Amino acid sequence: MHSALRTAQTAARRSMATASGKTLTVGLIPADGIGREVIPAARQVLEALPSDVMPARLRFENLNAGFEYFQKHGVALPEETLAALKSDCDGALFGAVSSPSHKVAGYSSPIVGLRKQMDLYANVRPVISSEASTASGKKRAIDMLIIRENTECLYIKDEKQYEDASGKYAIAKRRISEHASRRIGEMAFSMALQRDGMRQLAAAAERTWSGRPKVTIVHKSNVLSVTDGLWRETVRGVYEGNETYRSRVDVEEQLVDSMVYRMFREPEAFDVVVAPNMYGDIISDGAAALVGSLGLVPSANVGDSFVVGEPVHGSAPDIAGKNIANPVAAIRSAAMLLERTGYDAAALAIYRAVDRVLADGTIRTPDLGGSSTTTEVADAVCKQL
């Protein structure tokens, strides 16, 4: 295992003592909308884990954040929540946030703030399906990991509006740094090797990806030659400066627009995809369409010393409170949290339980064409455990 990955994993698993049977403390931040339904469902599944795969005692901290909290208290990410995460928790689960599409004085997205405050510099999103629907109409097996830089790009939210004789205009600043690009590049190549090692444990017939691991660097440096140029050069520099990467991992580049086109035409062509913040956000949400629903796709916000599992869907105010939200993404995000804190057997048990429920097809929420409730899906996963 590459030293950079080992360092990140060791630091992120700061509660490894819990693996011997002590306590894993998970912060729960449901936030807005259906977050209040899918995060309790994920907790229910965590609590249902048998002791032979989950030796630690689970403890939960209920924490506040979100736009609705901001409307009541004037702050979207309270200091109390940050303090509890930093001092009391080994990891966290974040539900969803109802960020307004227009400017609201004093408001800033709590998940963006959380990523910055906890230095969660990578958003890791697996997109896996044995029969993904492609633009060509053909079903394809995919096993893609999208790694999105989490702290920079246009999401630094430095925007200003001006006015001149021609009318109003707005300017947004975009930040791309060598530091952030290098560490996300290290994570991408390290995870490509880690995924390859896990694949070797499976029978050849069970592997979706064949051949050497591959990292695809996404950019638009033909237009944004300074910012995307720096991103491209830095991530490639990580590869070119490491003999292990050069000898064991293939690398390619894709302009972001052609990346989207190819992803929908031939998603099986991609293994690990690494992208700046905004491109990664768009690509990973789009990739959810390949597997049927945003309600299926998990993610983890990863730093060197903390991890926050986060389903990629939004707050879905149109269905909030109806008990029909798909909790699978939140449940899988909880499994990713367990992976990152050293409980691989427990994570695998959840992944397999979810897969069995989906394969059976009896219990499906409306987004998948069924009529089951959030509660029924969570109950079904627990029964599979």
Coordinates of C-alpha atoms in Angstrom, one line a residue, residues 75-349:
V75 CA -26.5 30.1 11.5
A76 CA -26.4 27.0 9.2
L77 CA -23.5 25.2 10.8
P78 CA -23.4 25.9 14.5
E79 CA -20.1 26.0 16.4
E80 CA -21.5 23.4 18.8
T81 CA -21.9 21.0 15.9
L82 CA -18.3 21.5 14.8
A83 CA -17.0 21.3 18.3
A84 CA -18.8 18.0 18.9
L85 CA -17.5 16.5 15.6
K86 CA -13.9 17.5 16.5
S87 CA -13.9 16.4 20.1
D88 CA -16.5 13.6 20.5
C89 CA -17.0 11.8 17.1
D90 CA -15.0 9.3 15.1
G91 CA -17.1 10.1 11.9
A92 CA -20.4 11.4 10.9
L93 CA -23.4 11.0 8.6
F94 CA -24.9 14.1 6.8
G95 CA -28.4 13.9 5.4
A96 CA -29.3 16.7 2.9
V97 CA -29.4 20.4 2.7
S98 CA -32.1 22.7 1.2
S99 CA -29.7 25.5 0.0
P100 CA -31.7 28.2 -1.7
S101 CA -31.0 29.0 -5.4
H102 CA -30.9 32.7 -4.7
K103 CA -28.6 34.7 -2.4
V104 CA -29.8 34.8 1.2
A105 CA -27.9 37.3 3.4
G106 CA -25.7 35.5 6.0
Y107 CA -26.3 32.0 4.7
S108 CA -23.6 29.6 3.5
S109 CA -24.0 25.9 2.7
P110 CA -23.4 23.9 5.9
I111 CA -21.9 20.9 4.0
V112 CA -19.5 23.1 2.1
G113 CA -18.6 24.7 5.5
L114 CA -18.2 21.3 7.1
R115 CA -15.8 20.2 4.4
K116 CA -13.7 23.2 4.9
Q117 CA -13.7 23.2 8.7
M118 CA -12.9 19.5 8.9
D119 CA -10.5 19.6 5.9
L120 CA -12.5 16.9 4.1
Y121 CA -10.7 17.5 0.8
A122 CA -12.0 14.5 -1.1
N123 CA -15.5 13.5 -2.0
V124 CA -15.5 9.8 -2.9
R125 CA -18.4 8.4 -4.9
P126 CA -18.6 4.8 -6.1
V127 CA -21.0 4.1 -9.0
I128 CA -21.5 0.3 -9.4
S129 CA -24.1 -1.7 -11.3
S130 CA -24.2 -5.0 -13.0
E131 CA -26.5 -3.6 -15.6
A132 CA -26.2 0.1 -16.0
S133 CA -28.5 1.8 -18.6
T134 CA -26.4 3.7 -21.2
A135 CA -27.4 6.2 -23.8
S136 CA -27.1 3.6 -26.5
G137 CA -29.8 1.5 -24.8
K138 CA -27.3 -1.3 -24.0
K139 CA -26.9 -2.6 -20.4
R140 CA -23.3 -2.4 -19.2
A141 CA -21.6 -3.6 -16.0
I142 CA -19.7 -0.7 -14.4
D143 CA -17.5 -0.2 -11.4
M144 CA -16.4 3.4 -11.4
L145 CA -15.0 5.5 -8.5
I146 CA -15.3 9.3 -8.9
I147 CA -13.0 11.3 -6.7
R148 CA -13.9 15.0 -6.5
E149 CA -11.6 17.7 -5.0
N150 CA -13.8 19.1 -2.3
T151 CA -12.4 22.4 -1.1
E152 CA -11.7 24.7 -4.1
C153 CA -12.8 25.6 -7.6
L154 CA -15.8 27.9 -8.0
Y155 CA -17.2 26.5 -4.8
I156 CA -15.1 28.9 -2.7
K157 CA -18.2 31.1 -3.3
D158 CA -16.4 34.3 -3.9
E159 CA -18.9 36.1 -6.2
K160 CA -19.6 39.8 -6.7
Q161 CA -22.2 41.7 -8.7
Y162 CA -21.5 44.9 -10.5
E163 CA -23.2 47.4 -12.7
D164 CA -22.1 49.5 -15.6
A165 CA -23.7 51.4 -18.5
S166 CA -24.7 48.1 -20.1
G167 CA -26.4 46.8 -17.0
K168 CA -25.6 44.3 -14.2
Y169 CA -22.9 41.7 -14.4
A170 CA -21.4 39.2 -12.0
I171 CA -17.9 37.7 -11.5
A172 CA -17.0 34.5 -9.7
K173 CA -13.5 33.7 -8.6
R174 CA -12.1 30.2 -9.1
R175 CA -9.3 28.8 -7.0
I176 CA -7.1 25.9 -8.0
S177 CA -4.0 25.3 -6.0
E178 CA -1.0 23.0 -6.4
H179 CA -1.4 21.8 -2.8
A180 CA -5.1 20.7 -3.2
S181 CA -4.5 19.2 -6.6
R182 CA -1.5 17.2 -5.5
R183 CA -3.2 15.6 -2.5
I184 CA -6.3 14.7 -4.4
G185 CA -4.1 13.2 -7.1
E186 CA -2.3 11.2 -4.5
M187 CA -5.6 9.9 -3.3
A188 CA -6.8 9.0 -6.8
F189 CA -3.7 6.9 -7.7
S190 CA -3.5 5.3 -4.3
M191 CA -7.2 4.3 -4.4
A192 CA -6.7 2.9 -7.9
L193 CA -4.0 0.5 -6.5
Q194 CA -6.2 -0.3 -3.5
R195 CA -9.1 -1.2 -5.7
D196 CA -6.9 -3.4 -7.8
G197 CA -5.8 -5.2 -4.7
M198 CA -9.4 -5.9 -3.7
R199 CA -10.2 -7.1 -7.2
Q200 CA -7.5 -9.7 -7.1
L201 CA -9.2 -11.3 -4.1
A202 CA -12.3 -12.0 -6.2
A203 CA -12.6 -14.7 -8.9
A204 CA -11.9 -13.4 -12.4
A205 CA -15.5 -14.1 -13.4
E206 CA -16.7 -11.8 -10.6
R207 CA -14.6 -8.8 -11.6
T208 CA -16.4 -6.0 -13.5
W209 CA -13.1 -4.3 -14.4
S210 CA -10.4 -6.2 -16.2
G211 CA -6.9 -5.2 -16.9
R212 CA -4.7 -2.7 -15.0
P213 CA -6.1 0.0 -12.8
K214 CA -6.7 3.3 -14.6
V215 CA -7.0 6.9 -13.5
T216 CA -8.8 9.4 -15.7
I217 CA -7.9 13.1 -15.1
V218 CA -10.8 15.4 -16.0
H219 CA -10.2 19.0 -17.0
K220 CA -10.9 21.8 -19.5
S221 CA -7.5 23.2 -20.0
N222 CA -8.0 23.8 -23.7
V223 CA -10.1 26.8 -22.5
L224 CA -9.2 27.4 -18.9
S225 CA -5.5 27.1 -19.5
V226 CA -4.3 28.7 -16.2
T227 CA -6.6 27.1 -13.6
D228 CA -7.3 23.8 -15.3
G229 CA -3.7 23.8 -16.7
L230 CA -2.4 23.9 -13.1
W231 CA -4.8 21.1 -12.1
R232 CA -3.8 18.9 -15.0
E233 CA 0.0 19.5 -14.6
T234 CA -0.1 18.9 -10.8
V235 CA -2.2 15.7 -10.9
R236 CA 0.0 14.3 -13.8
G237 CA 3.0 15.3 -11.8
V238 CA 1.9 13.0 -9.0
Y239 CA 1.8 10.1 -11.5
E240 CA 5.0 10.9 -13.3
G241 CA 7.0 11.4 -10.0
N242 CA 6.1 8.0 -8.6
E243 CA 7.6 4.8 -10.0
T244 CA 4.9 2.6 -8.4
Y245 CA 2.1 4.5 -10.1
R246 CA 3.9 4.6 -13.5
S247 CA 4.6 0.9 -13.4
R248 CA 1.2 -0.3 -12.1
V249 CA -1.5 2.3 -13.1
D250 CA -2.6 3.6 -16.5
V251 CA -3.5 7.2 -16.8
E252 CA -5.5 9.2 -19.4
E253 CA -7.1 12.6 -19.7
Q254 CA -10.6 13.7 -20.7
L255 CA -12.0 17.1 -21.4
V256 CA -15.0 17.5 -19.1
D257 CA -17.6 17.7 -21.9
S258 CA -16.3 14.6 -23.7
M259 CA -16.1 12.9 -20.3
V260 CA -19.8 13.3 -19.8
Y261 CA -20.5 12.1 -23.4
R262 CA -18.3 9.0 -23.0
M263 CA -19.6 8.2 -19.5
F264 CA -23.2 7.9 -20.8
R265 CA -22.1 6.0 -23.9
E266 CA -19.4 3.6 -22.5
P267 CA -19.3 3.9 -18.7
E268 CA -17.4 0.6 -18.5
A269 CA -14.4 2.4 -19.9
F270 CA -13.7 4.2 -16.6
D271 CA -12.1 3.0 -13.4
V272 CA -11.1 5.9 -11.2
V273 CA -12.0 9.4 -12.3
V274 CA -10.5 12.4 -10.6
A275 CA -11.9 15.9 -11.1
P276 CA -11.9 19.5 -9.7
N277 CA -14.8 20.3 -7.4
M278 CA -17.5 21.6 -9.8
Y279 CA -16.8 19.1 -12.6
G280 CA -16.8 16.2 -10.1
D281 CA -20.1 17.4 -8.7
I282 CA -21.8 17.4 -12.1
I283 CA -20.2 14.1 -13.3
S284 CA -21.0 12.2 -10.1
D285 CA -24.6 13.3 -10.0
G286 CA -25.0 12.5 -13.7
A287 CA -23.4 9.0 -13.1
A288 CA -26.3 8.3 -10.7
A289 CA -28.6 8.1 -13.8
L290 CA -26.6 5.1 -15.0
V291 CA -27.6 3.1 -12.0
G292 CA -31.2 4.2 -11.8
S293 CA -31.6 6.8 -9.1
L294 CA -29.7 9.3 -6.9
G295 CA -31.3 7.4 -4.0
L296 CA -28.8 4.6 -4.6
V297 CA -25.5 6.5 -4.8
P298 CA -23.5 7.0 -1.6
S299 CA -20.5 9.2 -1.0
A300 CA -17.9 9.9 1.7
N301 CA -16.2 13.2 2.4
V302 CA -12.7 12.2 3.3
G303 CA -9.9 14.0 5.0
D304 CA -6.7 12.8 6.8
S305 CA -8.4 12.7 10.2
F306 CA -12.2 12.5 9.7
V307 CA -14.9 11.1 7.3
V308 CA -18.5 12.2 6.7
G309 CA -20.8 9.8 4.9
E310 CA -23.3 11.7 2.7
P311 CA -25.9 10.4 0.3
V312 CA -25.6 12.4 -3.0
H313 CA -29.3 13.2 -3.3
G314 CA -30.8 16.5 -2.3
S315 CA -33.4 17.4 0.4
A316 CA -36.3 16.6 -2.0
P317 CA -38.8 18.9 -0.3
D318 CA -41.6 17.5 -2.6
I319 CA -41.5 14.2 -0.9
A320 CA -40.2 15.1 2.6
G321 CA -42.2 13.8 5.4
K322 CA -44.0 11.2 3.2
N323 CA -41.8 8.2 4.2
I324 CA -41.1 7.3 0.6
A325 CA -37.5 8.6 0.2
N326 CA -35.0 6.0 -0.8
P327 CA -32.6 5.4 2.1
V328 CA -30.2 3.1 0.2
A329 CA -27.7 5.9 -0.6
A330 CA -27.7 6.9 3.1
I331 CA -27.3 3.3 4.2
R332 CA -24.4 2.7 1.8
S333 CA -22.8 6.0 2.9
A334 CA -22.9 4.6 6.5
A335 CA -21.1 1.5 5.2
M336 CA -18.5 3.8 3.6
L337 CA -18.0 5.4 7.0
L338 CA -17.4 2.0 8.5
E339 CA -14.9 1.2 5.8
R340 CA -13.0 4.4 6.5
T341 CA -13.0 3.8 10.3
G342 CA -11.6 0.3 10.1
Y343 CA -14.7 -1.9 10.1
D344 CA -14.5 -3.6 6.7
A345 CA -16.5 -6.7 7.7
A346 CA -19.4 -4.6 9.0
A347 CA -19.3 -2.4 5.8
L348 CA -19.3 -5.5 3.6
A349 CA -22.3 -7.0 5.5

